[in-house]
Coordinates of C-alpha atoms and ligand atoms in Angstrom, one line a residue:
M124 CA 0.0 0.0 0.0
A125 CA 1.3 3.5 -0.9
N126 CA 2.3 5.7 2.0
V127 CA -0.6 7.9 3.1
V128 CA 0.7 11.3 3.9
T129 CA -2.6 13.3 4.0
Q130 CA -5.3 13.1 6.6
P131 CA -8.2 10.9 5.5
K132 CA -11.3 12.9 4.5
T133 CA -14.1 12.9 6.9
F134 CA -16.5 12.2 4.0
L135 CA -19.2 14.2 5.9
S136 CA -21.2 17.1 4.6
N137 CA -20.8 20.4 6.4
K138 CA -24.5 20.8 6.5
V139 CA -24.8 17.9 9.0
D140 CA -22.4 19.7 11.3
H141 CA -25.0 22.4 11.8
F142 CA -27.5 20.3 13.7
T143 CA -27.6 17.4 16.1
E144 CA -29.7 14.2 16.1
S145 CA -33.3 14.6 17.1
V146 CA -33.6 14.9 20.9
I147 CA -37.2 13.8 20.8
R148 CA -36.5 10.5 19.1
E149 CA -33.5 10.0 21.4
M150 CA -35.8 10.3 24.4
T151 CA -38.0 7.5 23.1
R152 CA -34.9 5.3 22.9
Q153 CA -33.9 6.2 26.5
A154 CA -37.5 5.5 27.7
L155 CA -37.1 2.0 26.2
L156 CA -33.6 1.6 27.8
Y157 CA -34.8 2.5 31.3
G158 CA -38.3 1.1 31.1
A159 CA -39.7 4.6 31.6
V160 CA -43.2 5.8 30.9
N161 CA -42.8 7.6 27.6
L162 CA -44.3 11.0 27.6
S163 CA -41.6 12.4 25.3
Q164 CA -42.5 11.7 21.6
G165 CA -45.9 12.7 20.3
F166 CA -47.4 9.4 19.3
P167 CA -50.5 7.8 20.8
D168 CA -50.2 4.5 22.7
F169 CA -53.8 3.6 22.0
P170 CA -55.2 1.9 18.9
A171 CA -55.9 3.7 15.6
P172 CA -59.6 4.0 14.5
S173 CA -60.8 0.6 13.2
E174 CA -62.3 2.2 10.1
L175 CA -58.7 3.2 9.0
K176 CA -57.2 -0.2 9.8
L177 CA -59.9 -2.0 7.8
A178 CA -59.5 0.4 4.9
S179 CA -55.8 -0.3 4.8
H180 CA -56.4 -4.1 4.9
D181 CA -58.9 -3.7 2.1
A182 CA -56.4 -1.7 0.0
I183 CA -53.7 -4.3 0.4
A184 CA -56.2 -7.2 -0.3
Q185 CA -57.3 -5.4 -3.5
D186 CA -53.7 -5.2 -4.5
V187 CA -53.1 -1.5 -4.2
N188 CA -49.5 -2.5 -3.6
Q189 CA -47.5 -0.7 -6.3
Y190 CA -46.3 2.9 -6.6
A191 CA -49.2 5.4 -6.5
I192 CA -49.0 8.4 -8.8
N193 CA -46.0 10.0 -7.3
W194 CA -47.7 13.2 -6.1
G195 CA -50.5 11.2 -4.5
S196 CA -53.3 8.9 -5.4
K197 CA -56.2 10.6 -7.1
K198 CA -58.6 9.3 -4.4
L199 CA -56.6 10.8 -1.6
R200 CA -56.0 14.2 -3.4
N201 CA -59.7 14.4 -4.1
A202 CA -60.5 13.6 -0.5
I203 CA -58.1 16.3 0.7
A204 CA -59.7 18.9 -1.7
A205 CA -63.2 18.0 -0.4
H206 CA -62.1 18.1 3.2
T207 CA -60.4 21.4 2.8
Q208 CA -63.4 22.9 1.1
A209 CA -65.8 21.6 3.7
R210 CA -63.8 22.8 6.7
Q211 CA -62.0 25.9 5.4
G212 CA -64.2 26.9 2.5
I213 CA -61.1 26.8 0.2
R214 CA -61.7 25.5 -3.3
L215 CA -58.6 23.8 -4.6
D216 CA -57.6 21.8 -7.6
P217 CA -56.4 18.4 -6.6
E218 CA -54.7 17.9 -9.9
T219 CA -52.4 20.9 -9.6
E220 CA -52.4 22.1 -5.9
V221 CA -52.0 19.0 -3.7
T222 CA -48.9 16.9 -3.2
V223 CA -49.0 13.8 -1.0
C224 CA -45.7 13.2 0.8
C225 CA -44.2 10.7 3.4
G226 CA -45.7 12.6 6.4
S227 CA -45.7 16.3 7.0
T228 CA -42.1 15.9 7.8
E229 CA -41.3 15.2 4.1
A230 CA -43.9 17.8 3.1
M231 CA -41.9 20.5 5.0
I232 CA -38.5 19.6 3.8
S233 CA -39.7 19.2 0.2
T234 CA -41.3 22.6 0.4
L235 CA -38.2 24.3 1.7
L236 CA -36.0 22.6 -0.8
A237 CA -38.4 23.7 -3.5
V238 CA -38.5 27.3 -2.6
C239 CA -35.2 28.2 -0.9
N240 CA -31.9 29.4 -2.4
A241 CA -28.6 29.8 -0.6
G242 CA -28.7 33.1 1.3
D243 CA -32.4 33.1 1.9
E244 CA -33.8 33.4 5.4
V245 CA -36.7 31.5 6.9
I246 CA -38.4 33.0 9.9
V247 CA -39.3 30.5 12.6
F248 CA -41.1 31.1 15.9
E249 CA -39.1 29.9 18.9
P250 CA -39.6 27.5 20.8
F251 CA -40.0 25.5 17.6
Y252 CA -40.7 21.9 16.5
E253 CA -37.2 20.7 16.3
N254 CA -37.2 19.7 12.6
Y255 CA -37.6 23.3 11.3
G256 CA -34.0 24.3 12.1
P257 CA -32.3 21.4 10.3
D258 CA -34.9 21.6 7.5
S259 CA -33.9 25.2 6.9
V260 CA -30.2 24.3 6.9
L261 CA -30.7 21.4 4.5
S262 CA -32.5 23.6 2.1
G263 CA -29.6 26.1 2.1
A264 CA -31.5 28.8 4.0
K265 CA -30.7 30.4 7.3
P266 CA -33.4 30.1 10.0
R267 CA -34.1 33.4 11.8
F268 CA -35.8 33.0 15.1
V269 CA -38.6 35.2 16.7
K270 CA -39.4 34.5 20.3
L271 CA -42.7 33.3 21.6
R272 CA -42.8 34.4 25.2
P273 CA -44.3 32.2 27.9
P274 CA -47.2 33.5 29.9
T275 CA -46.7 34.6 33.4
T276 CA -49.6 32.5 34.7
T277 CA -50.8 29.0 33.9
E278 CA -53.9 30.4 32.1
G279 CA -52.0 33.0 30.0
E280 CA -51.1 32.7 26.4
W281 CA -47.7 32.6 24.6
T282 CA -47.2 35.8 22.7
F283 CA -44.8 37.4 20.3
D284 CA -43.6 41.0 20.0
A285 CA -44.9 42.6 16.9
Q286 CA -41.8 44.8 16.6
E287 CA -39.5 41.9 16.9
L288 CA -41.4 40.1 14.2
R289 CA -41.3 43.1 11.9
A290 CA -37.5 43.4 12.5
A291 CA -37.0 39.8 11.3
F292 CA -38.5 40.5 7.9
H293 CA -36.1 42.0 5.2
D294 CA -34.9 41.6 1.7
H295 CA -33.5 38.0 2.1
T296 CA -36.6 36.7 3.8
K297 CA -38.1 33.9 1.7
A298 CA -40.6 32.3 4.0
I299 CA -42.0 32.2 7.5
I300 CA -43.0 28.9 9.2
I301 CA -46.1 29.0 11.3
N302 CA -47.2 26.0 13.3
T303 CA -50.7 26.4 14.7
P304 CA -51.9 24.7 16.9
N305 CA -48.3 24.8 18.1
N306 CA -45.8 22.2 19.2
P307 CA -44.4 22.5 21.9
T308 CA -46.3 25.5 23.4
G309 CA -49.9 24.5 22.7
K310 CA -50.5 28.1 21.4
V311 CA -53.3 28.6 18.9
F312 CA -52.5 31.6 16.8
T313 CA -55.4 34.1 16.9
R314 CA -56.9 35.8 13.8
E315 CA -55.3 39.1 14.8
E316 CA -51.9 37.5 15.1
L317 CA -52.2 35.8 11.7
E318 CA -53.4 39.0 10.1
L319 CA -50.4 40.8 11.4
I320 CA -48.2 38.0 9.9
R321 CA -50.2 38.2 6.7
D322 CA -49.6 42.0 6.4
L323 CA -45.8 41.5 6.8
C324 CA -45.8 38.6 4.3
V325 CA -47.6 40.8 1.7
E326 CA -45.4 43.9 2.5
F327 CA -42.1 42.0 2.2
N328 CA -43.3 39.5 -0.5
V329 CA -42.7 36.5 1.8
L330 CA -44.2 32.9 1.6
A331 CA -46.1 31.5 4.6
I332 CA -45.5 27.8 5.2
T333 CA -48.1 26.7 7.8
D334 CA -47.8 23.4 9.6
E335 CA -51.4 22.6 10.6
I336 CA -51.2 19.0 11.6
Y337 CA -52.9 19.6 15.0
E338 CA -55.8 21.6 13.4
H339 CA -58.4 19.3 15.0
I340 CA -56.9 19.2 18.5
L341 CA -58.3 22.3 20.1
Y342 CA -59.5 23.2 23.6
D343 CA -61.3 25.8 25.6
G344 CA -63.3 27.1 22.6
T345 CA -60.3 28.1 20.5
E346 CA -60.7 28.2 16.8
H347 CA -58.2 27.0 14.2
I348 CA -57.6 29.6 11.5
S349 CA -55.9 28.4 8.4
M350 CA -53.5 31.0 7.0
A351 CA -54.6 30.4 3.4
T352 CA -58.1 31.6 4.2
L353 CA -56.9 35.1 5.0
D354 CA -57.3 37.7 2.3
G355 CA -54.2 37.9 0.1
M356 CA -52.7 34.7 1.4
R357 CA -54.0 31.9 -0.8
E358 CA -51.4 32.6 -3.4
R359 CA -48.5 32.9 -0.9
T360 CA -49.2 30.0 1.4
V361 CA -48.1 26.4 1.5
T362 CA -50.4 24.5 4.0
I363 CA -49.0 21.3 5.4
N364 CA -51.1 18.6 7.0
G365 CA -51.2 14.9 7.4
L366 CA -52.8 11.8 8.9
S367 CA -50.4 11.3 11.8
K368 CA -52.1 13.3 14.5
T369 CA -55.7 13.6 13.5
Y370 CA -56.1 9.9 12.9
S371 CA -53.5 8.5 15.4
V372 CA -51.4 6.8 12.7
T373 CA -48.0 8.4 13.1
G374 CA -46.3 5.4 11.7
W375 CA -48.1 5.4 8.4
R376 CA -46.1 8.4 7.1
V377 CA -48.8 10.1 5.0
G378 CA -48.9 13.9 4.8
W379 CA -49.4 16.6 2.2
T380 CA -48.9 20.1 0.9
I381 CA -51.5 22.4 -0.5
A382 CA -50.0 25.2 -2.5
P383 CA -50.5 27.3 -5.7
A384 CA -49.8 25.4 -8.9
A385 CA -46.4 26.8 -9.6
I386 CA -45.1 26.0 -6.1
T387 CA -46.8 22.6 -6.1
N388 CA -45.0 21.9 -9.4
A389 CA -41.7 22.6 -7.7
I390 CA -42.6 20.6 -4.6
R391 CA -43.6 17.6 -6.7
K392 CA -40.2 17.6 -8.5
V393 CA -38.3 17.6 -5.1
H394 CA -40.7 15.0 -3.6
D395 CA -40.4 12.7 -6.7
F396 CA -36.6 12.5 -6.3
L397 CA -36.6 12.3 -2.5
T398 CA -39.1 9.5 -2.0
V399 CA -41.0 8.8 -5.2
G400 CA -44.2 8.5 -3.2
A401 CA -46.0 7.8 0.0
P402 CA -47.2 4.2 0.8
A403 CA -50.0 3.4 -1.7
P404 CA -52.4 1.3 0.4
L405 CA -52.2 3.8 3.3
Q406 CA -53.1 6.6 0.9
E407 CA -56.3 4.7 0.1
A408 CA -57.0 4.4 3.8
G409 CA -56.2 8.1 4.2
A410 CA -59.0 8.9 1.7
A411 CA -61.4 6.9 3.9
A412 CA -60.1 8.7 7.0
L413 CA -60.9 12.1 5.5
T414 CA -64.6 11.1 5.2
M415 CA -65.0 10.6 8.9
P416 CA -68.1 12.4 10.3
D417 CA -67.8 15.6 12.4
S418 CA -68.4 13.6 15.5
Y419 CA -65.0 11.9 15.1
Y420 CA -63.2 15.2 15.3
K421 CA -65.3 16.3 18.3
K422 CA -64.5 13.1 20.1
L423 CA -60.8 13.4 19.3
A424 CA -60.5 16.9 20.7
E425 CA -62.6 16.0 23.8
G426 CA -60.5 12.9 24.4
Y427 CA -57.4 15.0 24.4
R428 CA -59.0 17.7 26.6
Q429 CA -59.7 15.0 29.2
R430 CA -56.1 13.8 29.0
R431 CA -54.8 17.3 29.4
D432 CA -57.0 18.0 32.4
H433 CA -56.0 14.6 33.8
L434 CA -52.2 15.2 33.5
M435 CA -51.9 18.9 34.4
P436 CA -53.0 18.7 38.1
A437 CA -50.6 15.8 38.6
L438 CA -47.8 17.9 37.2
V439 CA -48.7 20.8 39.3
E440 CA -48.9 18.5 42.4
A441 CA -45.4 17.2 41.6
G442 CA -44.0 20.7 41.4
F443 CA -44.1 21.7 37.7
R444 CA -45.3 25.1 36.7
C445 CA -47.5 24.4 33.7
F446 CA -48.5 26.5 30.7
R447 CA -52.0 25.4 29.7
P448 CA -52.0 24.3 26.1
R449 CA -55.0 25.6 24.0
G450 CA -54.3 23.0 21.2
A451 CA -52.1 20.1 20.2
Y452 CA -51.2 17.5 22.8
Y453 CA -48.2 18.7 24.8
V454 CA -47.7 20.6 28.0
M455 CA -44.7 22.9 28.3
T456 CA -43.6 23.2 32.0
D457 CA -41.2 25.2 34.0
I458 CA -38.9 23.1 36.2
G459 CA -37.5 25.9 38.4
A460 CA -38.9 24.4 41.6
F461 CA -36.6 21.4 41.3
G462 CA -33.3 23.3 41.5
F463 CA -31.5 21.6 38.6
A464 CA -28.8 23.4 36.7
D465 CA -30.4 22.6 33.3
D466 CA -33.2 20.7 31.6
V467 CA -30.9 18.0 30.3
S468 CA -29.7 16.9 33.7
F469 CA -33.3 17.1 35.0
T470 CA -34.6 15.0 32.1
H471 CA -31.9 12.4 32.7
H472 CA -32.8 12.2 36.4
L473 CA -36.5 11.9 35.4
V474 CA -36.0 9.0 32.9
K475 CA -33.4 7.1 34.9
D476 CA -34.4 7.5 38.5
I477 CA -38.1 8.5 38.4
G478 CA -39.0 6.5 35.3
V479 CA -40.7 9.1 33.1
A480 CA -39.3 10.2 29.8
V481 CA -40.0 13.8 28.6
V482 CA -38.3 16.2 26.2
P483 CA -35.8 18.8 27.5
G484 CA -36.9 22.3 26.7
S485 CA -33.5 23.3 25.2
S486 CA -34.2 21.1 22.1
F487 CA -36.9 23.6 21.1
Y488 CA -34.5 26.7 21.2
L489 CA -31.5 27.8 19.2
D490 CA -29.7 28.8 22.4
P491 CA -30.0 25.9 24.9
A492 CA -30.0 28.4 27.8
D493 CA -33.4 29.6 26.7
G494 CA -35.0 26.2 27.4
A495 CA -32.8 25.3 30.3
Q496 CA -35.7 25.5 32.8
Q497 CA -38.4 23.9 30.7
V498 CA -39.4 20.4 29.8
R499 CA -42.3 19.2 27.5
F500 CA -44.8 16.4 28.4
A501 CA -46.8 14.7 25.6
F502 CA -50.2 13.5 26.8
C503 CA -51.4 11.6 23.7
K504 CA -51.5 8.5 25.9
R505 CA -54.0 6.1 27.6
P506 CA -55.3 7.2 31.0
E507 CA -53.5 4.3 32.6
T508 CA -50.2 5.5 31.1
L509 CA -50.8 9.0 32.4
D510 CA -51.8 7.6 35.8
E511 CA -48.6 5.6 36.0
A512 CA -46.5 8.7 35.1
A513 CA -48.3 10.7 37.8
E514 CA -47.6 8.0 40.3
R515 CA -43.9 8.0 39.5
L516 CA -43.7 11.8 39.5
K517 CA -44.7 11.8 43.2
K518 CA -41.2 10.6 43.9
L519 CA -39.8 13.9 42.6
R520 CA -38.3 16.1 45.3
R521 CA -38.5 19.9 45.1
A522 CA -35.3 21.9 45.9
Ligands
LIG334 C1 -45.5 20.4 14.5 C2 -45.2 19.1 13.9 N1 -45.1 18.9 12.6 C3 -44.8 17.7 12.0 C4 -44.7 16.6 12.8 C5 -44.4 15.3 12.1 O1 -45.6 14.9 11.4 P1 -45.6 13.7 10.4 O2 -45.8 12.4 11.2 O3 -46.8 13.9 9.6 O4 -44.4 13.6 9.7 C6 -44.8 16.7 14.2 C7 -44.7 15.5 15.0 O5 -44.6 15.5 16.2 C8 -45.1 17.9 14.8 O6 -45.3 18.1 16.1

């Protein structure tokens, strides 16, 4: 062998250096390792609706087992268009404005890859669902964060400063990501807030990318407002949604984008080369899911409201300061009472010694210090799971 005089290459892309592995998924692995109750990752531990399971069996039995049309089966795209019209009053063309992806995760990255150029900026509210940072980096854009400030009381709302938001918009801003109902805060953006964002998008010619996967999980009379329904936004909004949360099938990996035809065309190109398509039989079952009656959605939200109201008192009793979520299925909490230096050491103690897995707050912030006294609980679990977690949390000692 010839003498090697140079250092071996690392073979790794610089892009990957700019983000770490998902903390949320890592916490699920730790929960398994320590036998902890898993209130970290947002997936239900109860069965999916039987109608969906039967529809997926039927599709496989009827041999819907090959590639679907790569931007989504016609049946599912038609069902998405019908559902969107019925719920949001938006008429859309399923032939040119809908792209079915492998979950909303792929819908988001395909969208960002389709619209961003190097040097573009993408505004992201912080704390943020942890994929948005790496998604922006992978697409060549720079995320620019705008703070959502926690309420001072349990019943208060997370808010942003209008001036800070305005200051984030400038010439290089390509898009703003909005997630309502929001993970991790449970915030449901109000019409006034969305109108303010709309006005900035129009003024600065910016695209809104809205992740609305918790649209049906709302509490306390809050209303979901879809950005695309606001005047002037239909042509500058990509709406992202999926089956995972509404139908309790996070493992199926079916999501979609709704966007004007030119943007859809670009998203479809990226999507085609990234994944070719989402699972064909599960798309058929997805079309069946979208015809569920209104009572299904009411029951879904009510079930989660009961779980929220079941878990929160146990958290307060154990010493957490809670921020009451108005939507989605997470509670952000303040851990100041326990006297830990940071959220990561507290989370480690919780999973290893107490037997409950949660997500450290720092994973939702650019600067870990901002989330150092917060952790997030997911309550999309059976009452027995929440009871078991509550029982274990009684062992926690306050400082
Ligand atoms: C805000 C948000 N967007 C997207 C996802 C992932 O959705 P999907 O399963 O459709 O990829 C999650 C999952 O927790 C989420 O909380």
